[in-house]
XYZ file of C-alpha atoms in Angstrom:
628
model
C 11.106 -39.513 -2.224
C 8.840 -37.776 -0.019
C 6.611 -34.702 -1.642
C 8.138 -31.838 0.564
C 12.291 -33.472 -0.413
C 11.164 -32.598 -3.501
C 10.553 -29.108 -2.442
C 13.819 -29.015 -0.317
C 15.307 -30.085 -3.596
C 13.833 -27.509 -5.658
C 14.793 -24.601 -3.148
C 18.042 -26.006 -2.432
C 19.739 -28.575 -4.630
C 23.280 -28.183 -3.468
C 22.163 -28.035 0.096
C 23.971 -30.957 2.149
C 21.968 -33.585 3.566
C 21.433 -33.056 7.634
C 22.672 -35.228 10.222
C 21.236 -39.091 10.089
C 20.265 -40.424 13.408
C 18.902 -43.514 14.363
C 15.994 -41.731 16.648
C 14.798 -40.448 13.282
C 14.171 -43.570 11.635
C 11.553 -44.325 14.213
C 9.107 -41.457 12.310
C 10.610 -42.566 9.084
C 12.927 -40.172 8.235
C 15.931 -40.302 5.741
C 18.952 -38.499 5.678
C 18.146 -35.337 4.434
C 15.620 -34.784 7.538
C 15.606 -32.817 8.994
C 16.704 -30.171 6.310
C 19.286 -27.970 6.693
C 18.623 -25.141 8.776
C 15.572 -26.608 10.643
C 17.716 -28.363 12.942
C 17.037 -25.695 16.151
C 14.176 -24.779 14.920
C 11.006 -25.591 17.166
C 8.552 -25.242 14.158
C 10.179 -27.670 12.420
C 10.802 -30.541 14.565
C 11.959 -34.390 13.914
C 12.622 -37.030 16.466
C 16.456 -36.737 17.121
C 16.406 -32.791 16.072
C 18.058 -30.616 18.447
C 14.812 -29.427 19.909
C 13.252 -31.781 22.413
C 9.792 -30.207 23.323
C 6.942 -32.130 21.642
C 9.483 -34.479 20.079
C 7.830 -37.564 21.303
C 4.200 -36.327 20.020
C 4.824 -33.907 17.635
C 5.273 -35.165 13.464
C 7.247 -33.084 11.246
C 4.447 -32.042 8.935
C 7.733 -30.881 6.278
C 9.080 -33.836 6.324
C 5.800 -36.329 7.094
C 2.903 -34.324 5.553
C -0.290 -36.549 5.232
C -1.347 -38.395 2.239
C -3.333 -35.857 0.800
C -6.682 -36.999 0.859
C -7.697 -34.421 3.535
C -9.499 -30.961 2.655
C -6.092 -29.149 3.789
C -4.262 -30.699 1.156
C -6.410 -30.578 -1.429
C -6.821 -26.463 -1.192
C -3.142 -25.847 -0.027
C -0.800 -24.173 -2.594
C 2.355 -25.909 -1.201
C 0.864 -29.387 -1.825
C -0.205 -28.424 -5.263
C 2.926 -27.292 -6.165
C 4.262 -30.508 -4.472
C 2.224 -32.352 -6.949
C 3.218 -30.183 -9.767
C 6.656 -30.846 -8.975
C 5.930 -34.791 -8.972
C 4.181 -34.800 -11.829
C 7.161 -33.279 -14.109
C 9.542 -35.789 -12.431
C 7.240 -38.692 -14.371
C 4.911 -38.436 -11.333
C 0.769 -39.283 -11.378
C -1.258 -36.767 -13.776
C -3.065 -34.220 -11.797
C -6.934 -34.494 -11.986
C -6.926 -30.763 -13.780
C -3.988 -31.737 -16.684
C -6.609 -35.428 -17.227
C -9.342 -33.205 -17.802
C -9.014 -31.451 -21.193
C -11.093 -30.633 -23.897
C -11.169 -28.413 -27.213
C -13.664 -25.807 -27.599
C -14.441 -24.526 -31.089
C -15.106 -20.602 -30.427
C -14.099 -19.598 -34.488
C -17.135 -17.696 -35.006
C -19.036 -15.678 -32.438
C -22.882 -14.966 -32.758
C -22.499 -12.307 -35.349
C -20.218 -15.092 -37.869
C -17.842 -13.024 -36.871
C -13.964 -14.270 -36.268
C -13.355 -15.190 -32.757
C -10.366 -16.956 -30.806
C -10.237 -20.288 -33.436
C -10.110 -22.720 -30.411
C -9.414 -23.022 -26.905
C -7.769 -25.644 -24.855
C -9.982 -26.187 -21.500
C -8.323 -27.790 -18.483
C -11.201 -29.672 -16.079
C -13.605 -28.791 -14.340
C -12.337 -30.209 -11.059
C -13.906 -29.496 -7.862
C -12.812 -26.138 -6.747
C -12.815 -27.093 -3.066
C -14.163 -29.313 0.035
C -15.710 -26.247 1.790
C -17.294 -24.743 -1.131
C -19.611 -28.238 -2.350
C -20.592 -27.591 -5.742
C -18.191 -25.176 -6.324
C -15.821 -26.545 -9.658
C -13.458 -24.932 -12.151
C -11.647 -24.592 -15.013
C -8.931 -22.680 -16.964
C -9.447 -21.801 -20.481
C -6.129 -21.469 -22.427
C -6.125 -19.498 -25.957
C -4.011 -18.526 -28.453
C -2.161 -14.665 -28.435
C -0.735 -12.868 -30.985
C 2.964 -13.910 -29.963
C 2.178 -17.427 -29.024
C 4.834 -19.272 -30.944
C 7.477 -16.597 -29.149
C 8.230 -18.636 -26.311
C 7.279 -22.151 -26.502
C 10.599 -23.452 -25.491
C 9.978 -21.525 -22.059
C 6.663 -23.187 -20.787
C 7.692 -24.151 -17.534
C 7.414 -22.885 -14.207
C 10.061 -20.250 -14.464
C 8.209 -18.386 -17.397
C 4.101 -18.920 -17.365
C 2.715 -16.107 -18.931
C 3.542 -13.757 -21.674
C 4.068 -10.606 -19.871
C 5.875 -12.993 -17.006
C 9.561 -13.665 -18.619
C 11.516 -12.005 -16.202
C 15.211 -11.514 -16.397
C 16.680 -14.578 -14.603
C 18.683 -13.973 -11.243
C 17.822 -10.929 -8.738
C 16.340 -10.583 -5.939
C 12.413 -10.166 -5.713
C 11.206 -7.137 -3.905
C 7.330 -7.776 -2.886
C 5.921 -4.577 -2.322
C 3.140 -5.553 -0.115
C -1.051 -4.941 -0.132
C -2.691 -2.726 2.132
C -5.954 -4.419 1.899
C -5.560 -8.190 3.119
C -3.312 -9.901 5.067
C -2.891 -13.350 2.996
C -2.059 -11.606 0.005
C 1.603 -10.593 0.354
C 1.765 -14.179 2.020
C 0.868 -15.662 -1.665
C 2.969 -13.312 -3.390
C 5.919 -14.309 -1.057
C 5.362 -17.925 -1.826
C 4.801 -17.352 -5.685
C 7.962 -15.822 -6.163
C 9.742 -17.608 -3.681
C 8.919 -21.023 -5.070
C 7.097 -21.263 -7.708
C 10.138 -18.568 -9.809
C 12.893 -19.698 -7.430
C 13.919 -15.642 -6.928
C 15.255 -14.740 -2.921
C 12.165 -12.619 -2.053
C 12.336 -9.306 0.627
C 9.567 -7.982 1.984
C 8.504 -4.187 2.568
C 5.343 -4.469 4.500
C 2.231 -1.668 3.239
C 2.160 0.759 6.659
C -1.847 -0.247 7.034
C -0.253 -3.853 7.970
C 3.590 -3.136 9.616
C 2.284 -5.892 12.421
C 2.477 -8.734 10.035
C 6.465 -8.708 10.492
C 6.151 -10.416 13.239
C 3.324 -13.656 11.908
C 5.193 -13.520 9.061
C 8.717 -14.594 10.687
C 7.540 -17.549 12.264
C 5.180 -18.893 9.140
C 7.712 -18.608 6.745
C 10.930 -18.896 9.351
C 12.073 -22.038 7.239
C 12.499 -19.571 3.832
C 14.571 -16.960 6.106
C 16.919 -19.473 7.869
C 18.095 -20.763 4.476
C 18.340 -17.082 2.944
C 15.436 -16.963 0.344
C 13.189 -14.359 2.510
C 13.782 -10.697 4.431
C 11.226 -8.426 5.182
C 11.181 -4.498 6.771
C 8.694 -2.550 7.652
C 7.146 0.612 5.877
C 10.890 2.315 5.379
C 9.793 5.603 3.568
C 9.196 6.320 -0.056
C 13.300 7.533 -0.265
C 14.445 4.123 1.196
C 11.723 2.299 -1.463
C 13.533 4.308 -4.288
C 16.697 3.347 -3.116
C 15.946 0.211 -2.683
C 14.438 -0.959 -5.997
C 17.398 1.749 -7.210
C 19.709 -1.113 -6.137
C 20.796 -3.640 -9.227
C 20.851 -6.846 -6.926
C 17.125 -5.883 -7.404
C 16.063 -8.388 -11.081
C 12.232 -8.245 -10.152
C 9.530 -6.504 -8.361
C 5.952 -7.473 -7.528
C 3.389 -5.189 -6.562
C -0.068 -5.837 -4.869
C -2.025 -2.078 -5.415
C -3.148 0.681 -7.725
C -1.704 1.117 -11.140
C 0.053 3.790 -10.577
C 1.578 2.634 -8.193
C 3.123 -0.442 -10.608
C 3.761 2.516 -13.046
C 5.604 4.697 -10.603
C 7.785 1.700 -9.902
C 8.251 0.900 -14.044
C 9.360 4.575 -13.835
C 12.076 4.031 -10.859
C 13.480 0.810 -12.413
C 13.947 2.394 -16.026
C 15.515 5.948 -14.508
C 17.618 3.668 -12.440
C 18.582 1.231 -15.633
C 19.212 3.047 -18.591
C 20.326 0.101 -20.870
C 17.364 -1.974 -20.077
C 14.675 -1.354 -22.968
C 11.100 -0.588 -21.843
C 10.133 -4.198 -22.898
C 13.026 -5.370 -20.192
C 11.461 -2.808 -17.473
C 7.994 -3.982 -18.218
C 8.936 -8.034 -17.537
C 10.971 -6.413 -14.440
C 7.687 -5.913 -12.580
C 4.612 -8.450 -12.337
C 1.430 -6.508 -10.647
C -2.174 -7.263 -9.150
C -3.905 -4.259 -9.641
C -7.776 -3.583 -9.837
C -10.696 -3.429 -11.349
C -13.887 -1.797 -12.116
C -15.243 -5.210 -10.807
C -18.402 -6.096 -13.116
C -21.485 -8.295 -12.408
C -23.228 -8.845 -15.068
C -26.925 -10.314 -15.482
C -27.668 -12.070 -17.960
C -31.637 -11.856 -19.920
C -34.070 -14.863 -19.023
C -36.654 -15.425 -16.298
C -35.388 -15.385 -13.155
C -37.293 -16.956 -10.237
C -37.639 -14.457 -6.947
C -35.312 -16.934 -4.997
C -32.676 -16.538 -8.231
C -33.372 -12.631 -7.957
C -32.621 -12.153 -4.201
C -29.247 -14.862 -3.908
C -27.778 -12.876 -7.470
C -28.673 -8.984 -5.491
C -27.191 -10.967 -1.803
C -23.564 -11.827 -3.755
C -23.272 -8.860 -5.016
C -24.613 -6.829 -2.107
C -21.825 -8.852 0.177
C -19.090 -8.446 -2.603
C -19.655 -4.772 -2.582
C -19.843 -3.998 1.056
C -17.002 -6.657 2.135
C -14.286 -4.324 3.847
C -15.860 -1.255 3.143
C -15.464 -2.133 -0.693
C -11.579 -1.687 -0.308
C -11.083 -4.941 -2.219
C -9.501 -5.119 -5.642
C -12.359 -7.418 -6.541
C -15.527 -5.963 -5.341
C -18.099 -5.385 -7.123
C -18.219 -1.732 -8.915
C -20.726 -2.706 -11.783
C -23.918 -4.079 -12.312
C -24.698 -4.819 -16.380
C -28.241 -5.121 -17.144
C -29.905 -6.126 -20.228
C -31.961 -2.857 -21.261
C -35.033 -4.441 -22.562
C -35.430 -7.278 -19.673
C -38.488 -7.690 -17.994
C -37.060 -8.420 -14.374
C -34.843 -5.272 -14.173
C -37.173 -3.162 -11.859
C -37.519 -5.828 -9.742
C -34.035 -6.260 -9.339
C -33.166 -2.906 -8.510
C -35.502 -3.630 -5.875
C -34.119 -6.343 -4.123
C -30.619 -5.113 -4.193
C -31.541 -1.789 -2.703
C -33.368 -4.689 0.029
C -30.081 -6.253 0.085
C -28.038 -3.661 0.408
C -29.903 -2.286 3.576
C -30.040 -5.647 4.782
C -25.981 -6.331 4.847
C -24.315 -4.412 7.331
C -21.795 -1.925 6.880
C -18.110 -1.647 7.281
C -16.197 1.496 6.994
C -14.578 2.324 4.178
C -10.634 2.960 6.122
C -7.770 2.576 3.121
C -6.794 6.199 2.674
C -7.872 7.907 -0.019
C -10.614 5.783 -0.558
C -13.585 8.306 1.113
C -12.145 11.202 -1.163
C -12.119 8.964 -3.743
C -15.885 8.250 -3.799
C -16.770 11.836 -2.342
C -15.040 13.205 -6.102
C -16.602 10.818 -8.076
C -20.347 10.996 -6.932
C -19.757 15.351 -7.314
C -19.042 14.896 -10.518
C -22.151 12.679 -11.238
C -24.460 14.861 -9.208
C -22.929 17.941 -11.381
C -23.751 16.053 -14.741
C -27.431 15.034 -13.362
C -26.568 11.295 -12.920
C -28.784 9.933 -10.348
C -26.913 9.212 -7.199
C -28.622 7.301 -3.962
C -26.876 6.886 -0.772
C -28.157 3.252 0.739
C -28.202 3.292 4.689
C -27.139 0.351 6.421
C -26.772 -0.665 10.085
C -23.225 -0.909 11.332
C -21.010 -4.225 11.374
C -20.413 -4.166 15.234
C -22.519 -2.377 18.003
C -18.740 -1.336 18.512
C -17.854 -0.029 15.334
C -18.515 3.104 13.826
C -19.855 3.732 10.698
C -20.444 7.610 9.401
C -22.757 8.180 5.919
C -19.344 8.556 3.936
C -19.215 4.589 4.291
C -22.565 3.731 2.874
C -23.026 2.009 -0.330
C -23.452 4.469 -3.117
C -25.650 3.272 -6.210
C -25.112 5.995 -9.263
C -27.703 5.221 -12.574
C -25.179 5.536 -15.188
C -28.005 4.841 -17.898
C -27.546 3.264 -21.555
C -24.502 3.732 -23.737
C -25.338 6.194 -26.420
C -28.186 7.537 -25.324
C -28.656 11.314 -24.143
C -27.636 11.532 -20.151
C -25.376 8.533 -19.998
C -22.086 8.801 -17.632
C -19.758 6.166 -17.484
C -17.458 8.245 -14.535
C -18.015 5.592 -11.853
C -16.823 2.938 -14.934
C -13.782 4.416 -15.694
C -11.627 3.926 -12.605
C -11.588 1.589 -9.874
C -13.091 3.264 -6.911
C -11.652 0.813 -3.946
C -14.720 1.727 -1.986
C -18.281 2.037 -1.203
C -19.607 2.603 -4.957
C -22.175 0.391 -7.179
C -22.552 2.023 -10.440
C -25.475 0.271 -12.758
C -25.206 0.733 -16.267
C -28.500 -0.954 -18.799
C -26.482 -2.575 -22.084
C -29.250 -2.049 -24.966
C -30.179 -5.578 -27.173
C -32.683 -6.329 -29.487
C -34.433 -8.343 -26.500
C -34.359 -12.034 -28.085
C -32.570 -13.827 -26.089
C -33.530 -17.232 -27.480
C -30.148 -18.529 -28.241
C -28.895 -16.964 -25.284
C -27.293 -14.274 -27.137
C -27.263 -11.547 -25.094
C -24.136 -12.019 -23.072
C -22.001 -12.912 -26.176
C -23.089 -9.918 -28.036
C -23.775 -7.285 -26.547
C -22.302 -7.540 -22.851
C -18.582 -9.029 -23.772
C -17.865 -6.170 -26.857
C -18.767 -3.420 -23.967
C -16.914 -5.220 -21.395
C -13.738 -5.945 -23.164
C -13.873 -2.423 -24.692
C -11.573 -0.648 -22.226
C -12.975 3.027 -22.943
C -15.854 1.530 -21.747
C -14.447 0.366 -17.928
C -11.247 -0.302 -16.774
C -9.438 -2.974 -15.767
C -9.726 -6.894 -16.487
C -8.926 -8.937 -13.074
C -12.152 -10.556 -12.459
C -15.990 -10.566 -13.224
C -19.364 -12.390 -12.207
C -22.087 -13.522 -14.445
C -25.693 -14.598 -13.603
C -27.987 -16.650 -15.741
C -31.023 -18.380 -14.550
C -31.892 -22.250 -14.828
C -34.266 -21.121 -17.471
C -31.675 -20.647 -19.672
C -29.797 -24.072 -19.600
C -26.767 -25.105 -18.063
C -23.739 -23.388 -18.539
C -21.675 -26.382 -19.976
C -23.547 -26.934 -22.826
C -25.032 -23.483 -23.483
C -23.616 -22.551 -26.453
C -23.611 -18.485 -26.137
C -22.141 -18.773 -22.686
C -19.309 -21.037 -23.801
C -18.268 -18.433 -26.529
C -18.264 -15.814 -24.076
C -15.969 -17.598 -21.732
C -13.140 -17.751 -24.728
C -13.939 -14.228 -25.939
C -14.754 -12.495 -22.501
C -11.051 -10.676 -21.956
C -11.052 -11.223 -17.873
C -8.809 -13.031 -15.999
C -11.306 -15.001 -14.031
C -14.873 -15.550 -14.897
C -17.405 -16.944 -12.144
C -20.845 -17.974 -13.026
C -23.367 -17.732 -10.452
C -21.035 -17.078 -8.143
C -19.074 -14.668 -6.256
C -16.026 -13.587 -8.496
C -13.620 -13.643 -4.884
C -13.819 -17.224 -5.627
C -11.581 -17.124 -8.577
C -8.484 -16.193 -6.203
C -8.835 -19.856 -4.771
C -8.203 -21.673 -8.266
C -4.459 -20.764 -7.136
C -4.798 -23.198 -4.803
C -5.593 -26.230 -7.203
C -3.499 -25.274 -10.097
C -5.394 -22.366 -11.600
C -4.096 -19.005 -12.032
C -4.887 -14.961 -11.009
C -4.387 -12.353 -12.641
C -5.512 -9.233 -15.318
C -5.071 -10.244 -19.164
C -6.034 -6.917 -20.586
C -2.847 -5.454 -22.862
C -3.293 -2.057 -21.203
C -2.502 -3.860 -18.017
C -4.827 -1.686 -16.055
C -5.477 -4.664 -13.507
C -1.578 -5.723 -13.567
C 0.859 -7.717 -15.592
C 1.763 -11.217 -14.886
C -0.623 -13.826 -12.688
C 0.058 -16.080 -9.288
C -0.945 -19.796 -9.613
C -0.641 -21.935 -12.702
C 1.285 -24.742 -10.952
C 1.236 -26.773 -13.693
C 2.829 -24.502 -16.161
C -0.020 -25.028 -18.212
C -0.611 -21.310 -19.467
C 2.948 -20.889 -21.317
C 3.195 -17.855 -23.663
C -1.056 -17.882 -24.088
C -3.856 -16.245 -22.569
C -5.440 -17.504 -19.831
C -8.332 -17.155 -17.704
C -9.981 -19.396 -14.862
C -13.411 -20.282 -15.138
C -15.381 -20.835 -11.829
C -18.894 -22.647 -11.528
C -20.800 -22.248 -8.816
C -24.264 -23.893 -7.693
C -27.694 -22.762 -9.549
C -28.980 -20.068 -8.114
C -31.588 -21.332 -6.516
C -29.055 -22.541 -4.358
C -28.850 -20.199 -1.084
C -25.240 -17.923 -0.862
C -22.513 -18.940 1.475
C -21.958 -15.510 1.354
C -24.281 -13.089 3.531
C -23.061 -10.559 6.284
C -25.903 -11.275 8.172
C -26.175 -14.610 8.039
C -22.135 -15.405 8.644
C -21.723 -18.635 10.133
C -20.568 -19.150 14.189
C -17.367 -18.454 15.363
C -17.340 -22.011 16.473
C -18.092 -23.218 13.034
C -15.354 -20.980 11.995
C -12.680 -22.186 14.360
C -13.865 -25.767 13.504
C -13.079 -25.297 9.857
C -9.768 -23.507 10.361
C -8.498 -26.785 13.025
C -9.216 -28.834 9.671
C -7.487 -26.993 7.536
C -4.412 -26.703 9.585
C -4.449 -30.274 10.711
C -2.178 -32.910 9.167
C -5.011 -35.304 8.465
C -8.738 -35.486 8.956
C -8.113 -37.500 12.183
C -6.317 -35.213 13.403
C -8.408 -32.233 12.714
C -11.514 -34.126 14.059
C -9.711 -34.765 17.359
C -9.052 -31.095 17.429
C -12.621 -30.101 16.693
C -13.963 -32.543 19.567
C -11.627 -31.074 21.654
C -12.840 -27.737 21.031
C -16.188 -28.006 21.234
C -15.961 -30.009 24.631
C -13.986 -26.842 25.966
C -15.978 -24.464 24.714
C -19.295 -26.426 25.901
C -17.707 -26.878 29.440
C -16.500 -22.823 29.474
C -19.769 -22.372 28.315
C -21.701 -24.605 31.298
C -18.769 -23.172 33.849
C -19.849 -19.818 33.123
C -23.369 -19.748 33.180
C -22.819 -21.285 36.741
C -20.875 -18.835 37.597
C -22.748 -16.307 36.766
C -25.988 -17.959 38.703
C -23.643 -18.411 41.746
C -22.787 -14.904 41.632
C -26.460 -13.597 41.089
C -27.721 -15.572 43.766
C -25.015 -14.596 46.038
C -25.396 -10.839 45.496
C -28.971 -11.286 45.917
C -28.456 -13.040 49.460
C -25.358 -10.612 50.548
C -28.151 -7.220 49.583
C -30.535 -8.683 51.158
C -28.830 -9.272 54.685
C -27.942 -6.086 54.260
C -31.083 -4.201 53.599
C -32.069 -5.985 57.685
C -29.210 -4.630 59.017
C -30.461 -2.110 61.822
C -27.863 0.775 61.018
C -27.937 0.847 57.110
C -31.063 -0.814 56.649
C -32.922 2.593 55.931
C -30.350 3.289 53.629
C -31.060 -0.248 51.565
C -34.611 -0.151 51.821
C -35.218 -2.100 54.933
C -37.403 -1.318 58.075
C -35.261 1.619 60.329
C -35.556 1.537 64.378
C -36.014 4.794 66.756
């Protein structure tokens, strides 16, 4: 049976199989291709479909995908949960479920009691495009982990996940990025089997239109709607409705909480523990970056201040995972020096403006209240993005000195709420300054961190360690502090964005602190690997010695750019080759057309001014020699 059958199966298992022709069997189709629904749809075309145009040349990539040993399939959730799907049908292990290992995390550094074990899935290479790049997700026990064993599947993968079965699933969408309700959409829609509608954020009404042609196969079969921004008194109604069983929210928490409120107003005889699985959130995060003590080299220094310069200043800092805090050991000798090369870096990285509303006033409140309590507030000026785009001093990165926890003129304000915009708060951790077992991260960075009166939320975080310090496998301290470090994702020396794209391979997103500041609920975990436990994904990156692929500067060429997206979207690596040939030819002949014309045109200006400068009537006028 062919991967995406399976899919047609899962989505539709009482679906009848579509009409067999004998035109089909030339691309190797069977008689449930094409599905049902696709047949008049040009998107979705099969030899002998309905449609004609591009039959002859054109494979159905739903019904024919590639073999999956192309970089498209290897990052693409649909053939990851293709594999997941063949894997529980007795199907090949996946290279992530192979991988697993114990970790003894009993005791932390102090001999205190930690998490008594933790099962670790991988590390498996994270993706083609990002060499060097691997992951892993840590799995540990909760507090009600023998609650819901029976459950660990794909229809219930995370303790604060076991929705009430049947419903539809209203995605209320983000504001911020355009792929995001596109996940969410697919998460729910296949991964929980719930009939998923739609209300678009009003920052991004025009992706009605993208989105009914990429996911036209889930509306013709009735498992996706969408509207536009209707109105907070249609939104009410709406989730108001009881055909409504779920609701999945992509913003600010209290937005999620607003929404817990409608659904328990609107449901009296649900209890609050009913409500709460009623709604699965990605919220944010005071993002932390956190360096760890050691020697850094200046190379090590100035790739650590470039991630989290671009991490901050990405989209005017209206990301749920930019960076918002920088942890520094107190006592370590390098943190002067830092603070230089970020403020270098932070010039150095152009700015964007900072446009989700509420997100200027935001930052304008909290750096008055520092200023008011004598916390030391610089504004870092930047050049703008685009010679075409504007950028005022309320979008400029900036960096408030919150100073050492318990010591006279401390503020944690910047900390305590996610700002969604352009503000880096530093904040100096205080340690007895041996860092010989590499204890600093383990015992005095993860109790502040995980301590939410200390900063909010728990979505994702970034640590830095230098190769002085050993690798991070077999470092002892930095092993413990994966299992005991309460964040969702964890990326060592590396940007924390890159957690998001363990989805892709099996891995999961999502907050796991039990306030649920940074949401309830996670995307991703294919595999139904989590269960009823905690879970967080673990990403890797290169030392980092090793230059960023992240830099606003230094972005790569819109060529390279529209080379790697014609791989990705290609059925094979043939195919997406032959595209990128094709492409480059055109653009190198556009390119060699163009400057011709242009030299053409010169020169033929230059000849046509010139005749005219000797003309006897107008030449005065043009600078040539009058008569009379």
């Amino acid at each position: 049976m062919k991967p995406f059958h399976l899919l047609a199966v899962a989505l539709s298992a009482s679906a009848p199989s579509a009409r067999f022709t004998n035109a089909q069997t030339n691309v190797g189709c069977d008689s449930s291709c094409p599905p049902v629904g696709y047949e008049n749809d040009s998107s979705h075309l099969c030899v002998g479909s309905n449609v004609d145009a591009f039959a002859s040349s054109r494979v159905h990539q739903i019904c024919h995908p590639s073999n999956g040993n192309n970089g498209n399939s290897n990052n693409n959730y649909l053939c990851t949960l293709v594999k997941a799907l063949e894997y529980k049908l007795g199907g090949e292990t996946p290279e992530l479920l192979s991988k697993k290992r114990t970790v003894d995390v009993s005791k932390d550094q102090d001999g205190n009691n930690g998490n008594s074990s933790a099962e670790v899935y991988g590390p498996v290479a994270l993706s083609p495009f990002f060499p060097g790049n691997t992951f892993e997700v840590w799995t540990l026990p909760s507090e009600d982990d023998a609650a819901d064993d029976e459950n660990n599947d794909e229809t219930s993968t995370n303790r604060n996940d076991n929705t009430t079965k049947g419903g539809i699933a209203v995605v209320l969408g983000a504001g911020n990025q355009s792929f995001l309700t596109l996940m969410d959409v697919l998460d729910n829609c296949l991964r929980h089997r719930r009939p998923v509608l739609v209300k678009h954020h009003p920052l991004r009404e025009w992706l009605a239109k993208p989105y009914g042609i990429m996911l036209a196969p889930l509306y013709q079969r009735g498992y996706f709607a969408q509207v536009s921004n209707i109105g907070n008194d249609a939104t009410r109604a709406l989730l108001s409705d009881p055909a409504v069983g779920h609701v999945h929210i992509t913003g600010a928490y209290k937005t999620a909480r607003a929404v817990r409120e409608i659904l328990s107003q609107t449901r009296p005889h649900l209890s609050s523990n009913d409500v709460r699985s009623m709604v699965t959130s990605e919220l944010g995060c005071a993002t932390p970056h956190v360096l760890d003590d050691g020697s850094y080299t200046d190379a090590e220094l100035r790739h650590a201040c470039r991630t989290i310069a671009f991490g901050k200043k990405a989209n005017g800092g209206c990301n749920c995972l930019c960076a918002q805090a920088i942890v520094l050991p107190r006592r370590w000798a390098q943190k002067d020096r830092f603070r230089s090369v970020l403020f270098d870096e932070l010039r150095r990285q152009p700015t964007m403006p900072c446009y989700y509303p509420g997100s200027v006033e935001r930052k304008a409140s909290i750096v008055l209240r520092c200023k008011k309590a004598g916390t030391k507030c610089t504004t870092v000026i930047a050049p703008s993005i685009s010679e075409e785009t504007l950028v005022r001093d309320r979008d400029q990165v900036v960096v408030v000195e919150c100073g050492t926890p318990g010591e006279e003129g401390y503020n944690p304000e910047p900390l305590l709420t996610e700002a969604f915009g352009p503000i880096l708060a530093i904040v100096e951790l205080d340690h007895d300054g041996s860092d010989e077992n590499g204890d600093y991260i383990p015992r005095t960075a993860v109790p502040f961190l995980n301590n939410k009166e200390n900063i909010f939320g728990s979505l994702s975080c970034s640590i830095y360690t230098p190769a002085s310090n050993g690798t991070e496998y077999t470092r002892q301290g930095l092993q413990s502090a994966m299992a005991n470090l309460n964040y969702g994702a964890i990326c060592i020396n590396q940007l924390n964005a890159m957690g998001y794209l363990t989805v892709f391979e099996g891995g999961k997103w999502g907050g796991v602190d039990k306030l649920g500041q940074s949401g309830n609920g996670n995307i991703g975990d294919l595999y139904g690997i989590i269960g009823n436990k905690t879970a967080k994904a673990v990403v890797y990156g290169p030392p980092l010695e090793t230059k960023p692929m992240f830099d606003l500067v230094d972005s790569p060429p819109n060529v390279v750019l529209d080379a790697m997206m014609e791989i990705v979207c290609s059925p094979s690596v043939y195919s997406g080759m032959m595209k990128v040939f094709k492409l480059i030819v055109t653009r190198s002949v556009y390119s060699g057309m163009m400057k011709v014309f242009k030299l053409i045109v010169t020169r033929s200006v230059y000849g046509i001014v010139s005749m005219i400068s000797h003309l006897p009537m107008i030449g005065g006028g043009c600078g040539g020699k009058s008569e009379g």
